[in-house]
Amino acid sequence: MHHLWQGPRWTLAVLLAILGMLGPFSVDTYIPAFSGIARALNATPLEMQQTLSAYLFGFAFMNLFHGALADSFGRRPVILWGLVAFTLASAGCALSQNITQLVLFRAIQGLSTGAGIVVSRAIVRDIFPPSQAQSVMAQITIFFGVAPALAPVIGGWLFIHLSWQSVFWFLTAVGVALWLINVRFLPESLPLEKRQPFHLKPLMGGYWVLCTDPRFLLLALASGVPFNGMFLYLLSAPAFLGDILHLEPGQFFWFFIASIGGIMSGSWTSGRLAGRIAPKRQIRHGFLIMCLTSIVNLAANLVWPAHVGWALIPISLFSYGWALMVPVVTLLVLDIHPERRGMASSLQAVVGSVANGFVAGVIAPLVMHSAVLLAAGSISMMLIGLVAWIYLHHRWPEIGRHASAS
């Protein structure tokens, strides 16, 4: 079906990456305005936290359904209606007169933004055969890595020079622009004859098939959990960078350069290797890099006090290893049940969201004030994914051995 996209592959990658990064971008953009929003709406810190929790809950909940809807009604309608809902919710946030209204519209934002990241994965595999799909997925990961760096800068500038409402008006404008671009350029990659009936029984049957397939669950763990090996450091950045490494806030950008540089380099390498080596070899290389880096990181922190001169290097190398293997694992997830690629992408996102939420709410507060505990937490996240992959490799050795032709 590669005839559906006649332009350069990287242009489709940019389009889908922007859709995918809309979710995290919408979180990171408004965080610099937290204090201003709290003062303007007379909100307590707990109420402000609810604006974030409502968004994340809506995002995680609707991830269960975006893929199933896309499998039944097509990819374009889910993306376009999701952008409509996001745009209206962003305007609602900007117009909110109290914290209750803001929490409500943030929840609607979260319900809508998951469509981009879930459905974009399915679109890539619908259109391209595995080796080309891996290359496009790697390009998406490269562009996706830019969002965490740009969002706080944009949000902070808007808040300082305009107002907290301007952050959400900016997101409204982004929603309008994306809707117009996708109406014009986004292809419909799922033909009518391949769509699944949207009825409760077959829908629940699809969820049951995926959730009871150990291959799918192991691949979802292998792709979703190791991300938290570096995400843990991001969540702990104020304590890790300020209290442990003694960096000033203006120097925090070095951390983002290290982590995002690793992601972009690993994604670029993954794209270059697409079709040249067996998928499972590439996954093994990624886990090997993460494993060795994690061991050295833990050992170094046990022997020496953490120092900025070396402490960011393991984070960058770990990010490289993760980005090297995750596009391949994601494609394997989508190909376990090709007729349910949208649903598989949804459930993969749910596994990742649950892991991220657990790390953010439970693990990070326990370890963020110790370099040794951070290193131990990071290696633990990596080992969960590694064990899942090793078991899958031995139980189903044919998975990832060769890239199929279609």
GROMACS .gro file of N, CA, C and O in nm, residues 121 137 219 223 283 325-335 345 348:
model
   72
  121ARG      N    1   0.110   0.498   1.456
  121ARG     CA    2   0.186   0.372   1.445
  121ARG      C    3   0.119   0.276   1.348
  121ARG      O    4   0.185   0.213   1.265
  137MET      N    5   0.944   0.461   1.124
  137MET     CA    6   0.924   0.464   1.269
  137MET      C    7   1.045   0.526   1.338
  137MET      O    8   1.031   0.601   1.437
  219LEU      N    9   0.615  -0.844   2.433
  219LEU     CA   10   0.668  -0.739   2.347
  219LEU      C   11   0.630  -0.600   2.399
  219LEU      O   12   0.711  -0.507   2.394
  223SER      N   13   0.903  -0.312   2.514
  223SER     CA   14   0.913  -0.178   2.453
  223SER      C   15   0.878  -0.068   2.551
  223SER      O   16   0.938   0.040   2.549
  283ILE      N   17   1.739  -0.558   1.821
  283ILE     CA   18   1.686  -0.551   1.957
  283ILE      C   19   1.792  -0.594   2.057
  283ILE      O   20   1.810  -0.531   2.163
  325MET      N   21   1.633   0.012   1.964
  325MET     CA   22   1.554  -0.111   1.956
  325MET      C   23   1.403  -0.087   1.953
  325MET      O   24   1.327  -0.170   1.902
  326VAL      N   25   1.354   0.028   2.005
  326VAL     CA   26   1.209   0.041   2.022
  326VAL      C   27   1.131   0.048   1.891
  326VAL      O   28   1.019  -0.006   1.884
  327PRO      N   29   1.183   0.108   1.782
  327PRO     CA   30   1.103   0.103   1.657
  327PRO      C   31   1.081  -0.040   1.608
  327PRO      O   32   0.974  -0.072   1.554
  328VAL      N   33   1.180  -0.126   1.629
  328VAL     CA   34   1.169  -0.265   1.584
  328VAL      C   35   1.067  -0.340   1.669
  328VAL      O   36   0.981  -0.413   1.616
  329VAL      N   37   1.075  -0.325   1.800
  329VAL     CA   38   0.981  -0.394   1.888
  329VAL      C   39   0.839  -0.347   1.862
  329VAL      O   40   0.744  -0.427   1.861
  330THR      N   41   0.820  -0.218   1.838
  330THR     CA   42   0.687  -0.164   1.809
  330THR      C   43   0.627  -0.228   1.685
  330THR      O   44   0.508  -0.264   1.683
  331LEU      N   45   0.707  -0.246   1.581
  331LEU     CA   46   0.657  -0.310   1.459
  331LEU      C   47   0.622  -0.456   1.484
  331LEU      O   48   0.523  -0.507   1.429
  332LEU      N   49   0.699  -0.525   1.567
  332LEU     CA   50   0.666  -0.664   1.600
  332LEU      C   51   0.534  -0.671   1.675
  332LEU      O   52   0.454  -0.763   1.654
  333VAL      N   53   0.509  -0.573   1.764
  333VAL     CA   54   0.381  -0.567   1.835
  333VAL      C   55   0.266  -0.555   1.736
  333VAL      O   56   0.165  -0.625   1.747
  334LEU      N   57   0.282  -0.468   1.637
  334LEU     CA   58   0.174  -0.443   1.541
  334LEU      C   59   0.149  -0.562   1.449
  334LEU      O   60   0.039  -0.576   1.394
  335ASP      N   61   0.249  -0.646   1.431
  335ASP     CA   62   0.237  -0.758   1.337
  335ASP      C   63   0.196  -0.888   1.403
  335ASP      O   64   0.179  -0.989   1.333
  345SER      N   65  -0.179  -0.118   1.897
  345SER     CA   66  -0.111   0.006   1.928
  345SER      C   67  -0.171   0.071   2.052
  345SER      O   68  -0.099   0.126   2.137
  348GLN      N   69  -0.056  -0.132   2.358
  348GLN     CA   70   0.085  -0.107   2.382
  348GLN      C   71   0.103   0.027   2.452
  348GLN      O   72   0.184   0.041   2.546
   0.00000   0.00000   0.00000
